[in-house]
Amino acid sequence: MFRKIMFLAAMFCGVTLSSSASDFGKKVTWDKQSLIIDGHRVCPVMGEIHYSRIPAAEWAGEVRKMKDGGVTVIATYVFWNHIEEEEGIFRWDGQRDLRSFLEICKKEEMPVVLRIGPFCHGEVRNGGIPDWMFQKGCKLRSQDKVFMGFADKLYRQIFSQIQGLQWKDGGPLIACQFDNEYRGSGDYLMALKRLALKIGFELPFYTRTGWPELSKPVPFGEMLPLYGDYADGFWDKDIKETVGNYYKAFNFKGFRSSTAIGTDLLGEQAERINKGDEQYPYFTCELGGGMATAYHRRPYIYTEDSYSMALVKLGSGSNLLGYYMYHGGTNPEGKLYTMNECQTSPGTANNDLPVCTYDFQAPLGEFGQTYPQYYALRPLHLFMQDYGELLAPMEASFPAAQDLKKGQDTGLRWAVRSQHQSPNTQHQSPAFIFVNNYERLQNLSAKKGVVLEAAGVKLPKLNIPASCMAIFPVNVDGIRYATAQIVAKRDGKIYMMQVKGIPTTIAMQSGKTLKNVKAKGAGTAVYDNIYLLTQEDAEHLFLNEAASMKNEKSNAATSNSQLSTLNCQLSKVKEAGALRQIVKGKAKVAEAPAESDWQQAAVYKIALPTTEASSSLFTLHSSLLSITYRGDCARLYANGKLIADNFYYGRPFLYGLWRLPKGCTELELRILPLQPDAPIYLPSEADKTAGEAVTKVEITSAGL
């Protein structure tokens, strides 16, 4: 159940953005360690949402949900072909209305980092570059005069949307990124920046992706490099489990970048960044909040994947966690082409993605539904808000091995962040110990008799359970050490989270030690001003404080009760026809079905409940049609029009009923059968039985 969070501290790490939008525009600087806003170090949480992939009427609610999840900065792409699919015809209407989206972000006090291309990728057709650009006879993504002329027109159009909304104007726009995952000369990126500055972009800082290594760096200070990591990648051409270097994301290490991102486009990458990039603060913009599914490769992402990567990045020294994606979406309808990445397009043609869905298994899914990592990540985000200023100047150190092989289980993975302590300092300096005993699909064992140490303080021997992830405080707020995770500090109260499988000991600097402490609930102190919470209570901490959401919670509970009584009638009207021949496309991976292939699909009719009560419920942004099926892939049609699609990977096929055309009471479901030995990767959660079947069709809550 989604609950409203009322942060008692200001957003953006508790020191920069308060309840007034007038706080926008405060001085922003940066150094080797962190962003500094209004003289305070901050550790932001950045979440990616693509405004043009979400209906405009839903923007305000979805931005609010991101904020409630602990996101303090929004990142979004401006996809060129979403706004200029036809040459010279720019569209800023409906869900393409960038200015309206930015105004909503301003109202919600959410800073925005705009990723303006020209090339974006984002699993959009041609990476966002319009098809007509491929007919211009110029070299794309270069300083070619023809290409730069069109980039100038694009940037001017974008500037028309952001005028008066830049940070200096008291608006939310704090930064922008030029191009994406570019590997050529930094001269091209600098040419884009000069173009933007000439047009009128005037922002506190600018960014670029820190991968891959540029053939020629940009001058120092011009663009902050931002990094990333993913638990798995749909783009890998290998269809076996746990391929590539994704396992490295689960081990603390000093190297900032990833060698696993975008291997379809970038090829094999060395563990190397541009010389001098280590002098920038360590930020991420693409930490996997989930993962998309391509036709040939369909990873199933677990809550632990997202949480472990985030904790590891923080423990390795990152002071900005940027998730890609934090919120999924749906591709807008194109006039000339579908907007999904596909092998048959002239550019970025390495994978076939669904036509409609870009759910990404993100913390907030395609329809705003909450996946478990939405809540699991909140304690980490609260910690970054309330302890960001303390954490930001702390250096990372790595007492455990950094160069591990996939699944290596010889010792505990842990790291320390601590402040440099002068020999003349009387008091003990604060520190945090980061523990990660998890690696995706590797079943790391429990570690017995582990001794952890930071800032001269040794913790008692601990048995660390399998899959355990935690942050232990040392010399923080009167606590000498604790074997519970520190979460938040509000109104003088310190909130800690009990770590499953580890007895809680809290040793105070006063000399008092509390052993085997048990969580007593969010409203009960276990000692003085220290509150010990269960994991569930910590994940929902402060979510009940807003009276408005108490009313929403009550309404949602009533809706869920009514939804549980609703049934959909399912009838099969056509058996599947002849199986298609699955061929490999120009990227040498299996091609998704062509439009003509869907004529051979099995066809079902779904009759929706037509009572007055059910019709009113469908208008709520909490009514999801959930289809449990097996097969290769499926499509959903309303009044003969495609409205949703799904590459089967073990999770239900979902659709937000409030998006249905008015008066629609019957849907058509088409399913193509799974073929024996199909050249695709399916996770263990998927039923690999050949053929197709539907086992359940129900209306559920989106968990709003």
XYZ file of C-alpha atoms in Angstrom:
704
model
C 0.000 0.000 0.000
C 1.385 3.350 -1.009
C 1.547 5.876 1.811
C 2.356 9.560 1.790
C 5.713 10.594 3.201
C 5.995 13.938 4.941
C 9.652 14.713 5.289
C 10.292 16.716 8.444
C 13.642 17.747 7.070
C 13.939 19.549 3.754
C 14.350 17.586 0.565
C 17.670 17.301 -1.263
C 19.492 15.824 1.718
C 17.695 17.912 4.288
C 19.593 21.143 3.832
C 18.773 22.793 0.556
C 15.159 22.505 -0.491
C 12.511 23.316 2.051
C 8.791 23.723 1.569
C 9.315 26.849 -0.487
C 10.201 26.747 -4.175
C 12.064 30.018 -3.567
C 14.931 27.846 -2.302
C 15.628 27.050 -5.938
C 18.412 29.282 -7.145
C 20.691 28.982 -4.129
C 24.386 28.828 -4.926
C 25.508 25.445 -6.237
C 29.159 24.427 -6.359
C 31.066 21.146 -6.315
C 34.460 19.819 -5.408
C 36.177 16.436 -5.464
C 33.809 15.128 -2.815
C 30.274 16.313 -3.444
C 27.769 18.909 -4.518
C 27.610 21.905 -2.198
C 24.370 23.866 -2.086
C 24.054 27.023 -0.034
C 27.284 26.073 1.737
C 26.144 22.568 2.727
C 27.378 19.259 1.341
C 24.572 17.106 -0.010
C 24.163 13.487 -1.147
C 21.212 13.535 -3.554
C 19.110 10.624 -4.741
C 18.355 11.018 -8.449
C 15.591 9.047 -10.142
C 15.041 8.752 -13.885
C 11.521 9.177 -15.258
C 10.740 9.889 -18.915
C 7.970 12.460 -19.020
C 7.059 11.655 -22.634
C 6.462 8.015 -21.676
C 3.752 8.906 -19.128
C 0.370 10.568 -19.795
C 0.488 14.212 -18.735
C -2.495 13.819 -16.396
C -0.426 11.391 -14.307
C 2.756 13.485 -13.990
C 1.968 15.243 -10.714
C 1.036 12.058 -8.883
C 4.059 10.154 -10.173
C 6.521 12.922 -9.267
C 4.993 12.933 -5.789
C 5.476 9.181 -5.494
C 9.113 9.521 -6.472
C 9.558 12.201 -3.844
C 7.882 9.981 -1.270
C 10.289 7.191 -2.162
C 13.194 9.412 -1.181
C 14.150 10.741 -4.614
C 15.443 14.301 -4.333
C 16.387 15.013 -7.970
C 14.616 13.970 -11.167
C 16.429 13.060 -14.380
C 14.655 12.866 -17.726
C 15.523 12.558 -21.403
C 14.219 14.811 -24.142
C 13.923 12.331 -27.017
C 14.405 14.154 -30.307
C 12.126 11.869 -32.322
C 9.380 12.200 -29.709
C 9.194 15.919 -30.445
C 10.291 16.118 -34.112
C 9.342 12.807 -35.672
C 8.529 14.705 -38.880
C 11.161 17.206 -39.958
C 10.327 20.766 -38.991
C 7.196 19.818 -37.060
C 7.903 20.162 -33.361
C 5.364 18.796 -30.912
C 5.219 20.034 -27.341
C 1.627 18.961 -26.765
C 0.145 16.382 -24.384
C 2.715 14.072 -22.854
C 5.414 15.789 -24.918
C 4.834 19.088 -23.083
C 8.217 19.525 -21.398
C 7.406 22.926 -19.926
C 4.324 21.658 -18.110
C 6.330 18.769 -16.692
C 9.028 21.136 -15.424
C 6.383 23.368 -13.860
C 5.030 20.362 -11.971
C 8.563 19.582 -10.769
C 8.868 23.178 -9.603
C 5.607 22.921 -7.689
C 6.803 19.695 -6.048
C 10.211 21.270 -5.226
C 12.056 18.658 -7.290
C 15.257 19.724 -9.079
C 15.657 18.359 -12.609
C 18.633 17.170 -14.639
C 17.668 17.316 -18.321
C 19.380 14.887 -20.711
C 19.028 16.691 -24.038
C 20.860 14.507 -26.567
C 20.944 14.793 -29.555
C 21.550 11.051 -29.039
C 19.909 9.648 -25.919
C 19.399 5.900 -26.439
C 16.880 5.069 -23.672
C 15.768 2.093 -25.806
C 14.007 4.500 -28.161
C 14.032 4.079 -31.922
C 17.447 5.230 -33.244
C 18.362 6.342 -29.730
C 16.029 9.289 -30.248
C 17.505 10.564 -33.516
C 14.673 11.010 -36.070
C 14.651 8.729 -39.118
C 14.820 11.689 -41.479
C 18.234 12.658 -40.095
C 19.673 9.491 -41.641
C 18.829 10.905 -45.084
C 20.816 14.133 -44.655
C 24.158 12.731 -45.784
C 25.998 14.009 -42.723
C 27.987 12.283 -40.021
C 25.739 11.929 -37.000
C 26.987 12.738 -33.499
C 29.884 14.786 -34.832
C 30.872 18.390 -35.482
C 29.673 18.006 -39.054
C 28.167 21.419 -39.895
C 24.919 19.932 -41.171
C 24.425 17.808 -38.061
C 25.341 20.657 -35.709
C 22.862 22.875 -37.541
C 20.053 20.479 -36.706
C 21.366 20.116 -33.141
C 21.172 23.907 -32.873
C 17.501 23.856 -33.935
C 16.793 21.076 -31.438
C 18.463 22.910 -28.553
C 16.649 26.143 -29.422
C 13.332 24.315 -29.306
C 14.213 22.804 -25.933
C 15.289 26.218 -24.664
C 11.875 27.628 -25.621
C 10.415 25.173 -23.107
C 12.800 25.886 -20.224
C 12.987 29.703 -20.312
C 12.285 31.079 -16.852
C 12.620 27.616 -15.308
C 16.397 27.467 -14.995
C 17.935 27.312 -11.520
C 19.058 30.942 -11.700
C 15.426 31.948 -12.301
C 14.185 30.072 -9.247
C 13.191 27.133 -11.443
C 13.913 23.424 -11.043
C 16.395 22.946 -13.897
C 19.744 22.449 -12.166
C 21.840 20.706 -14.855
C 21.796 19.099 -18.266
C 23.634 16.270 -19.998
C 24.977 16.433 -23.551
C 24.617 13.372 -25.763
C 24.910 9.947 -24.102
C 27.471 7.149 -23.890
C 29.713 8.941 -26.366
C 33.159 7.458 -26.987
C 34.743 9.861 -29.482
C 36.511 13.162 -28.951
C 35.417 15.430 -26.160
C 35.559 18.240 -28.720
C 32.096 17.161 -29.912
C 30.664 17.365 -26.393
C 32.261 20.780 -25.915
C 30.775 21.946 -29.226
C 27.338 20.945 -27.934
C 27.955 22.830 -24.699
C 29.062 25.980 -26.533
C 25.949 25.742 -28.665
C 23.736 25.459 -25.583
C 25.453 28.347 -23.791
C 25.058 30.571 -26.846
C 21.338 29.808 -26.966
C 20.852 30.725 -23.299
C 21.347 27.606 -21.192
C 22.932 28.850 -17.971
C 22.979 26.134 -15.324
C 24.990 25.415 -12.166
C 26.708 22.405 -13.756
C 26.676 20.130 -16.788
C 27.151 16.377 -17.038
C 28.186 13.563 -19.352
C 28.212 9.816 -18.974
C 31.587 8.777 -17.531
C 31.645 5.713 -19.775
C 33.102 4.830 -22.170
C 36.509 6.471 -22.041
C 36.655 9.402 -24.461
C 39.322 9.379 -27.157
C 40.058 12.967 -26.093
C 38.895 14.257 -22.688
C 36.856 17.397 -22.216
C 38.716 20.156 -20.328
C 38.527 19.675 -16.578
C 35.504 21.217 -14.890
C 33.346 21.541 -18.005
C 31.172 18.453 -17.436
C 30.837 16.193 -14.428
C 31.184 12.515 -15.410
C 28.395 10.334 -14.008
C 28.674 6.566 -13.814
C 26.448 3.505 -13.534
C 26.077 -0.248 -13.007
C 23.403 -2.847 -13.678
C 22.614 -6.274 -12.253
C 22.050 -7.718 -15.738
C 21.593 -6.398 -19.253
C 19.000 -7.090 -21.934
C 21.572 -5.938 -24.503
C 23.943 -8.869 -24.061
C 23.820 -11.145 -27.081
C 24.643 -14.209 -25.017
C 21.447 -15.957 -23.906
C 22.955 -17.793 -20.942
C 22.423 -16.794 -17.304
C 24.810 -14.396 -15.459
C 26.854 -13.437 -18.506
C 29.248 -10.499 -18.695
C 30.794 -8.405 -15.934
C 27.611 -7.513 -14.057
C 28.843 -9.438 -11.006
C 31.392 -6.682 -10.374
C 28.570 -4.341 -9.360
C 28.179 -6.339 -6.124
C 31.700 -5.835 -4.824
C 33.115 -2.726 -3.170
C 35.855 -1.236 -5.308
C 37.663 2.000 -6.007
C 37.067 1.865 -9.767
C 34.059 4.056 -10.520
C 32.797 2.929 -13.884
C 31.266 -0.244 -15.309
C 32.605 -2.520 -18.018
C 29.185 -4.118 -18.547
C 26.980 -1.210 -19.702
C 26.002 -1.070 -23.364
C 28.333 -3.801 -24.582
C 26.106 -4.138 -27.671
C 27.089 -0.612 -28.727
C 30.434 -0.119 -27.010
C 31.986 -3.574 -27.153
C 34.397 -4.852 -24.516
C 35.567 -2.091 -22.195
C 38.672 -1.879 -20.032
C 38.604 -0.777 -16.392
C 39.770 2.697 -17.267
C 38.373 6.213 -17.051
C 39.723 9.430 -18.506
C 42.766 10.710 -16.691
C 41.688 13.365 -14.221
C 38.124 12.111 -13.822
C 38.964 10.904 -10.322
C 39.193 14.586 -9.350
C 35.433 14.929 -9.825
C 32.913 13.858 -7.188
C 31.791 10.250 -7.578
C 28.215 10.390 -8.935
C 25.992 7.888 -10.738
C 23.203 8.468 -13.236
C 22.483 4.890 -14.307
C 22.375 2.622 -11.304
C 19.961 -0.139 -12.235
C 16.637 0.342 -10.524
C 15.514 -2.594 -12.663
C 16.054 -3.769 -16.242
C 14.117 -3.807 -19.500
C 13.350 -6.988 -21.407
C 14.513 -7.415 -24.988
C 13.055 -10.120 -27.191
C 16.208 -12.242 -27.075
C 17.155 -11.615 -23.426
C 14.671 -11.136 -20.555
C 16.312 -10.690 -17.140
C 14.235 -11.007 -13.966
C 15.431 -8.413 -11.442
C 15.194 -8.977 -7.693
C 14.784 -6.429 -4.914
C 18.178 -7.440 -3.520
C 19.844 -6.608 -6.856
C 18.868 -2.942 -6.709
C 19.487 -2.537 -2.988
C 22.868 -4.274 -3.018
C 24.177 -2.211 -5.936
C 23.061 1.036 -4.304
C 24.646 0.148 -0.956
C 27.871 -0.970 -2.665
C 28.113 2.247 -4.663
C 27.554 4.322 -1.521
C 30.139 2.296 0.389
C 32.589 2.665 -2.488
C 32.471 6.453 -2.209
C 29.568 7.621 -4.366
C 27.826 10.760 -3.103
C 24.959 10.835 -5.601
C 22.911 7.742 -6.362
C 21.160 8.119 -9.703
C 18.749 5.313 -10.660
C 17.910 4.305 -14.211
C 15.031 3.730 -14.283
C 13.289 4.774 -11.084
C 9.924 4.984 -12.873
C 8.928 2.931 -15.906
C 6.707 4.152 -18.710
C 4.934 3.494 -22.008
C 6.226 4.584 -25.395
C 4.095 7.306 -26.997
C 2.397 6.535 -30.281
C 4.362 7.638 -33.325
C 2.864 8.914 -36.561
C 5.300 7.194 -38.890
C 6.965 4.514 -36.804
C 6.688 2.759 -33.488
C 9.020 4.356 -30.947
C 10.732 1.230 -29.618
C 14.308 0.240 -30.318
C 14.369 -2.474 -32.993
C 16.859 -4.205 -35.243
C 15.117 -3.006 -38.400
C 15.615 0.718 -37.673
C 18.500 2.658 -39.277
C 20.218 3.433 -35.958
C 20.869 1.814 -32.556
C 19.552 -1.403 -34.070
C 20.983 -3.978 -31.670
C 17.915 -5.153 -29.754
C 14.198 -5.624 -30.243
C 12.216 -4.003 -27.422
C 8.438 -4.145 -26.939
C 6.435 -1.640 -28.970
C 4.665 -0.166 -25.951
C 6.003 -1.154 -22.569
C 9.047 0.314 -20.879
C 8.201 -0.916 -17.395
C 11.875 -1.634 -16.648
C 10.939 -3.501 -13.448
C 11.730 -0.143 -11.837
C 10.810 0.763 -8.220
C 7.763 2.440 -9.756
C 6.574 0.491 -12.776
C 4.981 1.438 -16.071
C 1.664 2.345 -14.443
C 3.089 3.740 -11.205
C 2.732 0.381 -9.450
C 5.148 -0.126 -6.567
C 7.622 -2.971 -6.811
C 9.274 -4.163 -3.559
C 12.514 -2.233 -4.133
C 10.529 1.018 -3.889
C 10.197 0.410 -0.152
C 13.461 -1.483 0.333
C 15.493 1.489 -0.926
C 13.781 4.062 1.293
C 15.926 3.499 4.426
C 19.009 4.081 2.294
C 17.533 7.278 0.869
C 16.524 8.576 4.306
C 20.070 7.925 5.489
C 21.465 9.952 2.577
C 19.147 12.854 3.356
C 19.772 12.996 7.083
C 23.438 11.968 7.194
C 24.549 13.206 3.787
C 26.482 16.170 5.103
C 28.381 13.890 7.492
C 28.927 11.174 4.875
C 29.950 13.343 1.919
C 33.535 14.198 3.003
C 34.256 10.625 4.149
C 36.811 8.699 2.130
C 36.199 5.076 1.155
C 38.648 2.357 2.167
C 38.579 -1.301 1.237
C 39.847 -3.758 3.859
C 38.458 -6.715 1.894
C 39.587 -7.946 -1.527
C 38.382 -5.876 -4.489
C 39.241 -8.086 -7.453
C 36.841 -10.983 -7.029
C 35.747 -13.499 -9.609
C 32.101 -14.214 -10.285
C 30.570 -15.914 -7.249
C 33.814 -15.866 -5.251
C 32.835 -16.643 -1.675
C 36.123 -16.667 0.220
C 35.345 -13.805 2.583
C 32.934 -11.049 3.515
C 32.610 -8.054 1.208
C 32.798 -4.869 3.220
C 34.084 -1.312 3.057
C 34.520 1.680 5.344
C 33.828 5.351 4.868
C 35.533 7.572 7.398
C 36.943 11.037 7.869
C 40.653 11.596 8.031
C 41.628 11.967 11.680
C 44.501 14.169 12.770
C 46.859 12.600 15.331
C 46.165 15.554 17.624
C 42.392 15.012 17.575
C 41.034 14.067 20.999
C 37.705 12.568 19.947
C 37.109 9.578 17.723
C 36.130 10.446 14.175
C 32.806 9.149 12.785
C 32.658 6.319 10.273
C 30.250 3.937 8.593
C 30.859 0.255 7.877
C 29.171 -1.078 4.739
C 28.483 -4.808 4.508
C 27.301 -6.736 1.435
C 27.006 -10.525 1.486
C 24.994 -10.739 -1.725
C 25.697 -11.308 -5.397
C 22.979 -11.840 -7.962
C 22.186 -15.531 -8.525
C 25.336 -16.717 -6.699
C 24.024 -17.772 -3.239
C 26.907 -16.450 -1.151
C 27.276 -18.305 2.146
C 26.924 -16.996 5.692
C 30.203 -15.702 7.153
C 31.036 -16.677 10.722
C 33.204 -14.920 13.291
C 33.689 -11.755 11.232
C 35.534 -8.851 12.877
C 34.697 -5.418 11.468
C 36.683 -2.322 12.383
C 36.541 1.383 11.577
C 38.033 4.549 13.101
C 39.872 2.519 15.716
C 36.700 0.761 16.926
C 36.325 -3.008 16.682
C 32.866 -4.496 16.600
C 32.278 -7.820 18.402
C 32.608 -10.950 16.282
C 29.562 -11.293 14.058
C 27.937 -14.020 12.039
C 26.808 -12.383 8.807
C 23.861 -14.205 7.206
C 23.666 -14.968 3.504
C 22.224 -12.042 1.504
C 22.839 -9.661 4.423
C 23.365 -6.000 3.522
C 23.819 -3.297 6.153
C 25.391 0.003 7.206
C 26.770 0.068 10.766
C 27.567 3.413 12.453
C 30.779 4.078 14.382
C 31.210 7.187 16.571
C 27.989 8.738 15.284
C 25.556 10.743 17.445
C 26.849 9.360 20.742
C 26.900 5.779 19.467
C 30.340 4.150 19.694
C 29.126 1.349 17.460
C 25.930 -0.516 16.631
C 25.099 -3.727 14.831
C 21.902 -2.160 13.520
C 21.621 0.005 10.414
C 21.342 3.724 10.940
C 18.432 5.192 8.949
C 17.401 8.711 9.953
C 17.648 11.515 12.461
C 14.603 13.746 12.939
C 13.703 16.086 15.801
C 16.567 14.731 17.891
C 15.394 11.138 17.448
C 17.738 8.571 15.911
C 16.091 5.777 13.923
C 17.875 2.478 13.361
C 16.861 -0.677 11.475
C 17.288 -4.134 12.892
C 19.377 -6.286 10.532
C 17.782 -9.666 9.978
C 19.838 -12.487 11.445
C 22.194 -10.256 13.459
C 21.544 -9.628 17.169
C 21.408 -5.896 17.835
C 24.063 -4.417 20.087
C 24.204 -0.667 20.684
C 27.329 0.531 22.487
C 27.154 4.159 23.598
C 30.160 6.434 23.915
C 29.008 7.012 27.488
C 30.054 3.443 28.261
C 26.581 1.880 28.382
C 26.045 -1.140 26.115
C 22.668 -2.590 25.145
C 22.801 -6.203 23.970
C 20.228 -8.297 22.112
C 17.948 -5.285 21.734
C 14.614 -5.988 20.053
C 12.642 -3.617 17.853
C 9.634 -2.241 19.742
C 7.893 -0.282 16.994
C 8.402 3.077 15.328
C 7.029 4.993 18.325
C 9.019 3.368 21.129
C 12.587 4.252 22.077
C 14.873 1.386 23.057
C 17.277 3.790 24.751
C 16.989 7.507 25.368
C 16.417 8.991 21.873
C 17.234 5.833 19.892
C 14.389 4.026 18.105
C 15.025 0.520 16.764
C 12.721 -0.517 13.899
C 11.987 -3.710 12.048
C 12.915 -3.668 8.377
C 9.260 -3.232 7.414
C 8.799 -0.302 9.796
C 11.996 1.303 8.505
C 10.868 0.909 4.903
C 7.663 2.805 5.737
C 9.173 5.278 8.189
C 7.369 8.672 8.142
C 4.906 7.450 5.518
C 1.952 7.791 7.900
C 2.581 11.359 8.986
C 0.543 13.186 6.342
C -3.161 13.380 7.120
C -3.978 13.679 3.428
C -2.459 10.298 2.750
C -4.310 8.744 5.663
C -7.467 9.618 3.760
C -5.987 8.242 0.528
C -4.989 5.074 2.365
C -8.553 4.631 3.570
C -9.949 5.213 0.091
C -7.424 2.810 -1.433
C -8.275 0.145 1.139
C -11.956 0.476 0.243
C -11.065 0.228 -3.453
C -8.972 -2.884 -2.871
C -11.856 -4.514 -1.031
C -14.148 -3.801 -3.943
C -11.556 -4.899 -6.479
C -11.197 -8.274 -4.813
C -14.821 -9.052 -5.699
C -14.404 -8.249 -9.403
C -13.959 -10.996 -11.951
C -13.134 -10.854 -15.630
C -14.618 -13.325 -18.061
C -12.034 -14.957 -20.301
C -12.880 -16.865 -23.455
C -10.594 -18.289 -26.104
C -11.867 -17.500 -29.579
C -8.988 -18.674 -31.760
C -6.204 -21.210 -31.439
C -2.681 -20.253 -32.434
C -1.782 -20.855 -36.067
C 1.438 -22.019 -37.656
C 4.607 -21.248 -35.709
C 6.772 -18.557 -37.246
C 10.410 -19.131 -38.065
C 12.500 -17.229 -35.531
C 15.411 -15.656 -37.373
C 18.335 -13.603 -36.155
C 18.427 -10.015 -37.338
C 21.298 -7.787 -38.367
C 22.486 -7.590 -34.735
C 22.696 -11.410 -34.744
C 20.062 -11.865 -32.033
C 16.549 -13.273 -32.332
C 14.086 -10.943 -34.040
C 10.795 -10.079 -32.374
C 7.612 -11.063 -34.226
C 6.689 -8.876 -37.180
C 3.231 -7.335 -37.403
C 2.115 -10.075 -39.777
C 3.179 -12.786 -37.300
C 0.491 -11.666 -34.877
C -2.175 -12.958 -37.261
C -1.120 -16.452 -36.153
C -1.499 -15.693 -32.438
C -3.960 -17.376 -30.110
C -6.813 -14.936 -29.443
C -8.739 -14.462 -26.188
C -11.561 -12.095 -25.313
C -11.551 -10.447 -21.880
C -14.937 -9.128 -20.771
C -14.565 -6.509 -18.039
C -17.167 -6.167 -15.259
C -19.860 -3.702 -16.311
C -21.549 -2.840 -13.020
C -21.775 0.816 -12.062
C -19.417 0.222 -9.125
C -16.772 -1.452 -11.269
C -16.929 1.239 -13.936
C -16.204 3.923 -11.350
C -13.310 1.911 -9.956
C -11.652 1.747 -13.355
C -11.159 5.504 -13.263
C -9.006 5.201 -10.129
C -5.272 5.169 -10.692
C -5.058 1.921 -8.758
C -6.949 -0.598 -10.894
C -4.599 -2.920 -12.761
C -5.622 -5.652 -15.130
C -3.268 -8.542 -14.330
C -2.891 -11.391 -16.824
C -0.983 -14.469 -15.690
C 0.034 -16.385 -18.785
C 2.806 -18.354 -20.384
C 4.020 -18.130 -23.955
C 6.491 -16.155 -26.010
C 4.918 -12.706 -25.985
C 1.496 -11.111 -25.753
C -0.432 -8.062 -26.895
C -3.557 -6.337 -25.601
C -6.008 -4.507 -27.892
C -8.920 -2.154 -27.161
C -11.366 -1.405 -29.972
C -8.891 -3.005 -32.379
C -5.998 -0.753 -31.307
C -2.797 -1.996 -29.660
C -2.624 -0.579 -26.107
C -0.044 -2.791 -24.350
C 2.445 -5.588 -24.976
C 4.668 -7.942 -23.040
C 7.665 -10.187 -23.618
C 6.970 -13.068 -21.243
C 9.576 -13.503 -18.483
C 7.665 -14.824 -15.477
C 5.830 -11.763 -14.175
C 2.162 -11.003 -14.988
C 1.223 -8.839 -17.967
C -0.224 -5.616 -16.501
C -2.351 -2.764 -17.780
C -3.678 0.340 -15.983
C -7.432 0.264 -16.560
C -7.830 4.026 -16.068
C -6.068 4.465 -19.427
C -8.749 2.541 -21.328
C -10.823 4.347 -23.962
C -14.075 5.546 -22.424
C -16.814 2.952 -22.536
C -14.509 0.064 -23.423
C -15.807 -3.152 -21.828
C -14.035 -5.847 -23.864
C -10.374 -6.397 -24.635
C -8.606 -8.696 -27.044
C -5.554 -10.618 -25.856
C -3.211 -12.180 -28.396
C -0.484 -14.636 -27.397
C 2.212 -16.166 -29.561
C 3.286 -19.611 -28.338
C 6.719 -20.224 -26.871
C 8.684 -22.400 -29.262
C 10.919 -25.278 -28.169
C 14.586 -24.280 -28.101
C 13.814 -20.659 -28.993
C 17.079 -18.633 -29.097
C 16.077 -16.437 -26.153
C 17.071 -16.173 -22.495
C 14.267 -16.821 -20.030
C 14.877 -16.674 -16.254
C 14.108 -19.542 -13.891
C 10.850 -17.803 -12.848
C 9.436 -18.263 -16.354
C 7.478 -21.359 -17.351
C 9.419 -22.709 -20.325
C 6.704 -25.125 -21.445
C 6.208 -24.869 -25.184
C 2.911 -23.384 -26.340
C 0.711 -20.839 -24.583
C -1.934 -20.656 -21.881
C -3.697 -18.146 -19.634
C -4.095 -19.195 -16.012
C -5.570 -16.089 -14.406
C -7.083 -12.729 -15.357
C -7.900 -10.461 -12.438
C -8.167 -6.840 -11.424
C -5.715 -5.894 -8.695
C -4.371 -2.799 -6.989
C -1.315 -0.952 -8.264
C -0.215 -0.586 -4.654
C -0.751 3.161 -4.801
